[in-house]
Amino acid sequence: MENLPIFMNLKDRPALVVGGGTVAARKAELILLAGGKVTVIAPRVRNEMRRMIEDGRVEWREQSFGPGAVRGFRIVIAATDNDAVNRLVFDECERHAIPVNVADQPELCSFILPSIVERGPITIAVSTGGRSPILARLLKARLETLIPAGFGALADLLGRYRSAVKAHFAKLDDRKRFWERMLDGPLVNLATSGKVDEAERLIEQALRLPASPASEGGDVGRGEVWLIGAGPGDPDLLTLKALRLLQQADVVVYDKLVPEAIINLARREAERINVGKSMGHHTLPQDDINQLLVELARQGKRVARLKGGDPFVFGRGGEEMESVVAAGLPCLAVPGITAAAGCAASAGIPLTHRDCAQSVRFVTGHTRKDGMGLDWRALVAEGQTLVFYMGLSNVERICDHLKAHGMRADMPAAVIERGTLADQRVFAGTLATLPDIVRAEQPRSPSLIVVGEVVSLRERLGFVEAQCKRSADMALFAA
């Protein structure tokens, strides 16, 4: 370790910034955020710094830097384009034993300003020792995506209960075990999801337990179920929250259509249970899946229920949540990109378009009822796009019913096979031709059927789709 990471308290303490340009203004802003009192020494200042001076946020000494100017300051930052001035600032600070940072000149720094990730009272500093500020910013950006914004609220909550926990548990080891168990359970997700009141009640309940059982776990480590939308298939389309919970889960319960690449994002120690739901094949009936989720959570496990697309769009997520909640267990739904949105975008088909469709309907294409139990008159109305889920085996019936109820036979229609994945295929035609295309091409599940004028835009927007794929490849390469 080349530098000792230290968080310095600058509240109401004097700090000096030498320079009046854009970089100097950014440094002054950073010190102000930490509560410091900023003085600027510069013969001239640019607009950013001038606004700070006019607002009374910093004091300006309209002069050039000279010997003795650093006296009385706790830290000094130089941000000028004059190497001689920067060297003089460094030498003066060394002479008076004052910490100094010279922007973009690590050899003239006694401390380094890191890239910062901030969540309320939580501050994470990232530094490359001055070797590559751009790399530090890249690492910061990645950390920003991994740490939920609600962690600040969580830290505040823990701070409020620190004294109460200390009073409840006399021994340090007991306090440590208590907090470890609390942070290993539902508390984190409640607090970071904005449910601070529920998180407080959870702590209060735990503190009402006798000290010794609580220190051994008590009811603190009760299980919970997360209904996680896995999206349309591409792991890059998984939400940040879904990824975070997946990596915390003790058990992953998944359907057959969830890609292995997404399942493998779970931590290695997690148990994996395939409940195998797909068209015509059910490893477990839905009632048994509901009961399985309840039993696993009752064992104190954190259960990630992975479902393709969004759990509440033809995913029977409502039934599963109802069962878990009825059992008195916490259940959280994590939205996913539904297949209609993800697959249509990946295929270059906009679901709505000003000249073609002003609304979109998501319809189940999987039913054994005569007429499929659908309101076909409403489905053939103009100005809308239809997306049929689970309808591949019924594609001919769907097309026939639409035509029989008045939709023209040459209405554009398409099947999107394994949308968003590397082996995606799109078969475009019309209501009249699509069944024959499906028979000839034999697309696999999962597949979606899209019907509407917007399908005809695919060819016009094809170059956009290709550009998007190239851009994604370049972004992956750059990362």
Coordinates of C-alpha atoms in Angstrom, one line a residue:
M1 CA 0.0 0.0 0.0
E2 CA 1.6 3.2 -1.2
N3 CA -0.8 5.6 0.5
L4 CA -2.7 5.4 3.8
P5 CA -6.4 6.0 3.2
I6 CA -7.6 8.6 5.7
F7 CA -10.9 10.4 6.0
M8 CA -10.2 14.0 7.2
N9 CA -12.7 16.0 9.1
L10 CA -12.8 19.5 7.5
K11 CA -16.0 20.8 9.0
D12 CA -15.6 24.5 9.6
R13 CA -11.8 24.2 9.0
P14 CA -9.9 26.6 6.7
A15 CA -8.8 25.2 3.3
L16 CA -6.9 27.0 0.5
V17 CA -7.4 26.5 -3.2
V18 CA -4.7 28.1 -5.5
G19 CA -6.1 28.8 -8.9
G20 CA -9.3 30.2 -10.4
G21 CA -10.1 27.9 -13.3
T22 CA -12.6 25.1 -13.8
V23 CA -10.5 22.5 -12.1
A24 CA -9.9 24.7 -9.1
A25 CA -13.7 25.3 -8.9
R26 CA -14.3 21.6 -8.8
K27 CA -11.7 21.1 -6.0
A28 CA -13.3 24.0 -4.0
E29 CA -16.8 22.4 -4.5
L30 CA -15.5 19.1 -3.1
I31 CA -14.1 20.8 0.0
L32 CA -17.4 22.7 0.5
L33 CA -19.3 19.4 0.4
A34 CA -17.1 18.2 3.2
G35 CA -18.0 21.3 5.3
G36 CA -14.7 23.2 4.9
K37 CA -14.2 26.9 4.6
V38 CA -12.6 27.7 1.3
T39 CA -10.2 30.6 0.5
V40 CA -9.2 31.0 -3.2
I41 CA -5.9 32.7 -4.2
A42 CA -5.8 33.7 -7.8
P43 CA -5.2 36.9 -9.8
R44 CA -8.2 36.0 -12.0
V45 CA -11.1 33.6 -11.9
R46 CA -13.4 31.9 -14.4
N47 CA -17.1 31.8 -14.4
E48 CA -17.6 28.7 -12.3
M49 CA -15.4 30.1 -9.5
R50 CA -16.8 33.6 -9.9
R51 CA -20.3 32.3 -9.2
M52 CA -19.1 30.6 -6.0
I53 CA -17.5 33.9 -4.9
E54 CA -20.6 35.9 -5.7
D55 CA -22.8 33.5 -3.8
G56 CA -20.5 34.0 -0.8
R57 CA -19.5 30.3 -0.7
V58 CA -15.8 31.0 -0.9
E59 CA -13.5 33.9 0.0
W60 CA -11.3 35.3 -2.9
R61 CA -7.9 36.9 -2.4
E62 CA -7.3 38.6 -5.8
Q63 CA -3.6 38.1 -5.9
S64 CA -0.8 35.9 -7.0
F65 CA 0.5 33.1 -4.7
G66 CA 3.5 34.0 -2.7
P67 CA 5.6 32.7 0.2
G68 CA 3.8 32.4 3.5
A69 CA 0.4 32.3 1.9
V70 CA -0.3 28.8 3.2
R71 CA -0.1 29.7 6.9
G72 CA -3.2 28.9 8.9
F73 CA -4.8 26.4 6.5
R74 CA -5.4 22.8 7.2
I75 CA -5.1 21.6 3.6
V76 CA -4.0 23.2 0.4
I77 CA -4.9 22.3 -3.2
A78 CA -3.1 23.8 -6.2
A79 CA -4.9 23.8 -9.6
T80 CA -3.1 26.2 -11.9
D81 CA -1.6 25.8 -15.3
N82 CA 1.7 27.3 -14.2
D83 CA 4.3 24.6 -13.2
A84 CA 6.4 27.1 -11.3
V85 CA 3.5 28.2 -9.2
N86 CA 2.5 24.6 -8.5
R87 CA 6.0 23.8 -7.4
L88 CA 6.1 26.9 -5.1
V89 CA 2.8 25.8 -3.5
F90 CA 4.2 22.4 -2.8
D91 CA 7.5 23.7 -1.4
E92 CA 5.6 26.1 0.9
C93 CA 3.3 23.4 2.2
E94 CA 6.2 21.0 2.8
R95 CA 8.0 23.8 4.7
H96 CA 5.0 24.4 7.0
A97 CA 4.0 20.6 7.2
I98 CA 0.6 21.2 5.6
P99 CA -1.0 18.5 3.5
V100 CA -1.0 19.5 -0.2
N101 CA -2.4 18.2 -3.5
V102 CA -1.4 19.5 -6.9
A103 CA -3.8 18.6 -9.6
D104 CA -2.5 16.1 -12.2
Q105 CA 1.0 16.2 -10.7
P106 CA 1.2 13.2 -8.2
E107 CA 4.9 13.9 -7.6
L108 CA 3.9 17.2 -5.9
C109 CA 1.2 15.6 -3.7
S110 CA 1.4 14.7 0.0
F111 CA -2.2 13.4 -0.3
I112 CA -4.3 12.2 -3.2
L113 CA -8.0 13.1 -3.9
P114 CA -9.7 9.8 -4.8
S115 CA -12.7 9.2 -6.9
I116 CA -15.7 9.0 -4.5
V117 CA -18.8 6.9 -4.2
E118 CA -21.2 8.5 -1.7
R119 CA -24.4 7.1 -0.2
G120 CA -25.4 9.4 2.6
P121 CA -22.9 8.9 5.5
I122 CA -21.2 6.1 3.5
T123 CA -18.2 7.2 1.6
I124 CA -16.1 4.9 -0.6
A125 CA -12.8 6.2 -1.9
V126 CA -11.0 4.8 -5.0
S127 CA -7.5 5.6 -5.9
T128 CA -4.8 4.4 -8.3
G129 CA -2.1 6.2 -6.5
G130 CA -2.2 9.0 -9.1
R131 CA -1.3 6.6 -12.0
S132 CA -4.6 6.8 -13.8
P133 CA -7.5 9.0 -12.7
I134 CA -9.5 7.7 -15.7
L135 CA -9.2 4.1 -14.3
A136 CA -10.3 5.3 -10.9
R137 CA -13.4 6.9 -12.4
L138 CA -14.1 3.7 -14.3
L139 CA -13.9 1.7 -11.0
K140 CA -16.1 4.4 -9.4
A141 CA -18.7 4.0 -12.1
R142 CA -18.8 0.2 -11.6
L143 CA -19.2 0.6 -7.8
E144 CA -22.0 3.1 -8.4
T145 CA -24.0 0.4 -10.2
L146 CA -23.4 -2.2 -7.5
I147 CA -24.3 -0.2 -4.4
P148 CA -28.0 0.7 -4.1
A149 CA -28.8 4.4 -3.4
G150 CA -30.7 3.3 -0.3
F151 CA -27.6 2.2 1.5
G152 CA -27.4 5.7 3.0
A153 CA -30.7 5.2 4.7
L154 CA -29.6 1.9 5.9
A155 CA -26.4 3.4 7.5
D156 CA -28.6 6.1 9.2
L157 CA -30.9 3.4 10.5
L158 CA -28.1 1.4 12.0
G159 CA -26.6 4.5 13.6
R160 CA -29.9 5.3 15.3
Y161 CA -30.0 1.9 16.9
R162 CA -26.4 1.6 17.9
S163 CA -26.9 2.7 21.5
A164 CA -30.0 0.6 22.0
V165 CA -28.1 -2.5 20.8
K166 CA -25.2 -1.7 23.0
A167 CA -27.5 -1.5 26.0
H168 CA -29.2 -4.8 25.1
F169 CA -26.0 -6.8 24.6
A170 CA -23.3 -6.3 27.1
K171 CA -20.7 -8.3 25.2
L172 CA -19.0 -7.0 22.0
D173 CA -19.2 -10.4 20.4
D174 CA -23.0 -10.6 21.0
R175 CA -23.5 -7.2 19.4
K176 CA -21.4 -8.2 16.5
R177 CA -23.4 -11.4 15.9
F178 CA -26.6 -9.5 16.3
W179 CA -25.7 -7.0 13.5
E180 CA -24.3 -9.7 11.3
R181 CA -27.6 -11.6 11.5
M182 CA -29.7 -8.5 11.0
L183 CA -27.7 -7.5 7.9
D184 CA -27.9 -11.1 6.6
G185 CA -31.7 -11.0 6.6
P186 CA -34.6 -8.9 5.2
L187 CA -33.4 -5.7 7.0
V188 CA -31.1 -4.6 4.2
N189 CA -33.7 -4.9 1.4
L190 CA -36.4 -3.2 3.5
A191 CA -34.2 -0.2 4.3
T192 CA -32.7 0.2 0.9
S193 CA -36.1 -0.1 -0.8
G194 CA -37.5 2.8 1.2
K195 CA -39.4 0.7 3.8
V196 CA -37.5 2.2 6.7
D197 CA -40.5 1.9 9.1
E198 CA -40.7 -1.9 8.5
A199 CA -36.9 -2.2 8.9
E200 CA -37.2 -0.3 12.3
R201 CA -40.0 -2.7 13.4
L202 CA -37.8 -5.7 12.5
I203 CA -35.0 -4.3 14.8
E204 CA -37.4 -3.5 17.5
Q205 CA -38.8 -7.1 17.4
A206 CA -35.3 -8.5 17.6
L207 CA -34.4 -6.3 20.5
R208 CA -37.5 -7.5 22.4
L209 CA -36.1 -11.1 22.4
P210 CA -34.0 -12.3 25.3
A211 CA -30.4 -11.3 24.9
S212 CA -28.9 -14.8 24.7
P213 CA -31.3 -16.3 22.1
A214 CA -30.9 -13.1 19.9
S215 CA -27.2 -13.5 20.1
E216 CA -27.6 -17.0 18.8
G217 CA -29.9 -15.9 16.0
G218 CA -33.4 -16.1 17.4
D219 CA -35.9 -14.9 14.8
V220 CA -33.5 -12.5 13.3
G221 CA -32.4 -14.7 10.5
R222 CA -35.9 -15.6 9.2
G223 CA -36.2 -16.4 5.5
E224 CA -37.7 -14.4 2.7
V225 CA -38.7 -14.9 -0.9
W226 CA -37.7 -12.6 -3.8
L227 CA -39.7 -12.9 -7.0
I228 CA -37.0 -11.9 -9.5
G229 CA -37.7 -11.0 -13.1
A230 CA -34.9 -12.5 -15.2
G231 CA -35.7 -10.4 -18.3
P232 CA -36.0 -11.8 -21.8
G233 CA -32.8 -13.8 -21.8
D234 CA -29.7 -11.6 -22.3
P235 CA -27.9 -11.4 -18.9
D236 CA -27.0 -7.8 -19.6
L237 CA -30.7 -6.9 -19.4
L238 CA -31.0 -8.1 -15.8
T239 CA -31.6 -5.2 -13.5
L240 CA -29.0 -4.2 -10.9
K241 CA -31.4 -5.0 -8.1
A242 CA -32.1 -8.5 -9.5
L243 CA -28.3 -9.1 -9.8
R244 CA -27.6 -8.0 -6.3
L245 CA -30.4 -10.2 -4.7
L246 CA -29.4 -13.1 -6.9
Q247 CA -25.9 -12.9 -5.5
Q248 CA -27.3 -12.9 -1.9
A249 CA -29.6 -15.8 -2.3
D250 CA -29.2 -19.1 -0.4
V251 CA -31.5 -20.9 -2.9
V252 CA -32.4 -20.2 -6.5
V253 CA -35.6 -21.7 -7.8
Y254 CA -35.8 -21.2 -11.5
D255 CA -37.9 -22.1 -14.6
K256 CA -36.7 -24.0 -17.6
L257 CA -36.7 -21.0 -19.8
V258 CA -34.3 -18.9 -17.6
P259 CA -30.9 -19.1 -19.4
E260 CA -28.0 -20.9 -17.6
A261 CA -25.9 -17.7 -18.0
I262 CA -28.3 -15.9 -15.7
I263 CA -28.6 -18.8 -13.2
N264 CA -24.8 -18.9 -13.0
L265 CA -24.8 -15.3 -11.7
A266 CA -25.9 -16.6 -8.4
R267 CA -23.2 -17.2 -5.8
R268 CA -21.5 -20.6 -6.0
E269 CA -22.8 -21.8 -2.6
A270 CA -26.4 -21.3 -3.5
E271 CA -28.6 -24.3 -3.9
R272 CA -30.2 -24.5 -7.4
I273 CA -33.7 -26.0 -7.9
N274 CA -35.2 -26.4 -11.4
V275 CA -38.9 -26.4 -11.3
G276 CA -38.9 -26.8 -15.0
K277 CA -42.0 -24.9 -16.1
S278 CA -42.4 -24.8 -19.9
M279 CA -45.1 -25.4 -22.5
G280 CA -46.7 -28.8 -21.7
H281 CA -44.0 -29.8 -19.3
H282 CA -44.0 -29.1 -15.5
T283 CA -41.4 -30.7 -13.2
L284 CA -43.6 -29.3 -10.4
P285 CA -47.2 -28.2 -10.5
Q286 CA -47.8 -24.6 -9.5
D287 CA -49.3 -25.4 -6.1
D288 CA -46.2 -27.5 -5.3
I289 CA -43.9 -24.6 -6.4
N290 CA -45.9 -22.2 -4.1
Q291 CA -45.4 -24.7 -1.2
L292 CA -41.7 -25.2 -1.9
L293 CA -41.1 -21.4 -1.7
V294 CA -42.8 -21.3 1.7
E295 CA -41.0 -24.3 3.1
L296 CA -37.6 -22.9 2.0
A297 CA -38.2 -19.5 3.5
R298 CA -39.5 -21.2 6.8
Q299 CA -36.0 -22.8 7.0
G300 CA -34.6 -19.3 7.3
K301 CA -33.3 -19.3 3.7
R302 CA -33.2 -16.3 1.3
V303 CA -35.0 -17.7 -1.8
A304 CA -34.6 -16.2 -5.2
R305 CA -37.5 -17.2 -7.4
L306 CA -36.2 -16.6 -10.9
K307 CA -38.8 -16.1 -13.6
G308 CA -38.3 -15.2 -17.2
G309 CA -39.3 -11.7 -18.2
D310 CA -41.3 -9.9 -15.5
P311 CA -42.8 -12.0 -12.7
F312 CA -46.2 -10.3 -12.9
V313 CA -46.6 -10.6 -16.7
F314 CA -47.9 -14.1 -17.5
G315 CA -45.5 -15.4 -14.8
R316 CA -48.0 -16.4 -12.1
G317 CA -45.9 -14.3 -9.7
G318 CA -49.1 -13.0 -8.1
E319 CA -50.1 -16.5 -7.0
E320 CA -46.6 -17.2 -5.6
M321 CA -46.5 -14.0 -3.7
E322 CA -50.0 -14.6 -2.3
S323 CA -48.9 -18.0 -0.9
V324 CA -45.7 -16.6 0.7
V325 CA -47.5 -13.6 2.3
A326 CA -50.3 -15.9 3.5
A327 CA -47.7 -17.9 5.3
G328 CA -46.6 -14.8 7.1
L329 CA -43.2 -14.5 5.3
P330 CA -41.7 -11.5 3.6
C331 CA -41.9 -11.5 -0.2
L332 CA -40.4 -8.9 -2.5
A333 CA -41.1 -8.6 -6.3
V334 CA -38.3 -7.4 -8.5
P335 CA -39.5 -6.2 -11.9
G336 CA -37.8 -7.5 -15.0
I337 CA -37.9 -6.4 -18.6
T338 CA -40.9 -8.2 -20.0
A339 CA -40.3 -10.4 -23.1
A340 CA -42.5 -8.2 -25.3
A341 CA -40.4 -5.1 -24.7
G342 CA -37.0 -6.8 -24.8
C343 CA -37.6 -9.1 -27.8
A344 CA -39.3 -6.5 -29.9
A345 CA -36.5 -4.0 -29.4
S346 CA -33.9 -6.6 -30.1
A347 CA -35.8 -7.5 -33.3
G348 CA -36.0 -3.9 -34.5
I349 CA -39.8 -3.7 -34.0
P350 CA -41.2 -0.7 -32.1
L351 CA -44.3 -1.7 -30.1
T352 CA -45.8 1.7 -30.6
H353 CA -45.2 4.2 -33.5
R354 CA -46.9 7.5 -34.2
D355 CA -48.2 6.5 -37.6
C356 CA -49.0 2.8 -36.8
A357 CA -49.9 2.0 -33.2
Q358 CA -51.0 4.1 -30.3
S359 CA -51.4 1.2 -27.9
V360 CA -50.0 -2.3 -27.3
R361 CA -51.7 -5.4 -25.9
F362 CA -50.0 -8.3 -24.2
V363 CA -52.1 -11.5 -24.8
T364 CA -51.7 -15.1 -23.7
G365 CA -51.6 -17.4 -26.6
H366 CA -51.6 -20.5 -24.5
T367 CA -55.0 -21.9 -23.7
R368 CA -57.1 -25.0 -24.4
K369 CA -60.4 -23.2 -24.5
D370 CA -62.5 -23.1 -27.7
G371 CA -61.9 -19.7 -29.2
M372 CA -59.0 -19.4 -26.8
G373 CA -61.2 -17.4 -24.4
L374 CA -60.1 -14.0 -25.9
D375 CA -62.0 -11.0 -26.9
W376 CA -61.2 -11.1 -30.6
R377 CA -63.4 -8.1 -31.5
A378 CA -61.2 -5.9 -29.2
L379 CA -58.0 -7.5 -30.5
V380 CA -58.7 -6.6 -34.2
A381 CA -59.2 -2.9 -33.4
E382 CA -57.0 -0.6 -35.5
G383 CA -54.1 1.4 -34.1
Q384 CA -52.7 -1.2 -31.8
T385 CA -49.9 -3.8 -31.6
L386 CA -50.6 -7.4 -30.3
V387 CA -48.0 -9.4 -28.6
F388 CA -48.9 -13.1 -28.0
Y389 CA -46.9 -14.8 -25.2
M390 CA -46.6 -18.7 -25.3
G391 CA -48.5 -18.8 -28.6
L392 CA -46.1 -20.6 -30.8
S393 CA -48.1 -23.9 -30.8
N394 CA -51.3 -22.0 -31.5
V395 CA -49.9 -19.6 -34.2
E396 CA -52.3 -20.9 -36.9
R397 CA -55.4 -20.6 -34.6
I398 CA -54.4 -17.1 -33.6
C399 CA -54.0 -16.0 -37.2
D400 CA -57.3 -17.6 -38.2
H401 CA -59.2 -16.0 -35.4
L402 CA -57.8 -12.6 -36.1
K403 CA -58.8 -12.9 -39.8
A404 CA -62.2 -14.3 -39.0
H405 CA -63.0 -11.3 -36.8
G406 CA -62.0 -8.8 -39.5
M407 CA -58.3 -8.2 -39.4
R408 CA -56.9 -8.1 -43.0
A409 CA -54.9 -11.1 -44.1
D410 CA -51.9 -9.0 -45.2
M411 CA -51.5 -7.5 -41.7
P412 CA -47.8 -7.7 -40.9
A413 CA -46.9 -10.3 -38.3
A414 CA -43.7 -11.9 -37.0
V415 CA -42.4 -14.6 -34.7
I416 CA -39.3 -13.7 -32.6
E417 CA -37.4 -16.8 -31.5
R418 CA -35.1 -16.6 -28.5
G419 CA -35.2 -12.8 -28.5
T420 CA -32.2 -10.9 -27.2
L421 CA -30.0 -14.0 -27.2
A422 CA -27.1 -14.5 -29.6
D423 CA -29.0 -17.1 -31.6
Q424 CA -32.1 -14.9 -32.0
R425 CA -34.1 -15.4 -35.2
V426 CA -37.0 -13.3 -36.5
F427 CA -39.5 -14.6 -39.0
A428 CA -41.6 -11.9 -40.6
G429 CA -44.7 -12.3 -42.8
T430 CA -48.4 -11.6 -42.6
L431 CA -51.4 -13.3 -41.0
A432 CA -51.8 -15.3 -44.2
T433 CA -48.2 -16.5 -44.4
L434 CA -47.0 -16.7 -40.9
P435 CA -48.3 -20.3 -40.1
D436 CA -46.6 -21.7 -43.2
I437 CA -43.4 -19.9 -42.2
V438 CA -43.5 -21.4 -38.7
R439 CA -44.1 -24.9 -40.2
A440 CA -41.1 -24.5 -42.5
E441 CA -38.7 -22.8 -40.1
Q442 CA -39.7 -24.7 -36.9
P443 CA -38.8 -21.9 -34.4
R444 CA -38.1 -23.0 -30.8
S445 CA -39.4 -21.8 -27.5
P446 CA -39.3 -19.2 -26.1
S447 CA -40.9 -17.4 -29.0
L448 CA -43.2 -14.4 -29.2
I449 CA -45.8 -13.5 -31.9
V450 CA -46.1 -9.8 -32.8
V451 CA -49.0 -8.6 -35.0
G452 CA -49.5 -5.1 -36.3
E453 CA -48.3 -2.4 -38.7
V454 CA -45.2 -1.9 -36.6
V455 CA -43.8 -5.2 -37.9
S456 CA -43.3 -3.6 -41.3
L457 CA -41.0 -1.0 -39.8
R458 CA -38.4 -3.7 -39.1
E459 CA -36.8 -3.5 -42.5
R460 CA -36.7 0.3 -42.4
L461 CA -35.1 0.2 -38.9
G462 CA -32.8 -2.8 -39.7
F463 CA -29.7 -0.7 -39.9
V464 CA -30.4 0.7 -36.5
E465 CA -30.5 -2.8 -35.0
A466 CA -27.2 -3.6 -36.6
Q467 CA -25.7 -0.4 -35.3
C468 CA -26.9 -1.2 -31.8
K469 CA -25.3 -4.6 -31.9
R470 CA -22.0 -3.1 -33.0
S471 CA -22.2 -0.5 -30.3
A472 CA -22.9 -3.1 -27.7
D473 CA -19.9 -5.2 -28.9
M474 CA -17.7 -2.1 -28.8
A475 CA -18.9 -1.3 -25.2
L476 CA -18.1 -4.8 -24.1
F477 CA -14.7 -4.6 -25.7
A478 CA -14.0 -1.3 -24.0
A479 CA -15.1 -2.7 -20.7

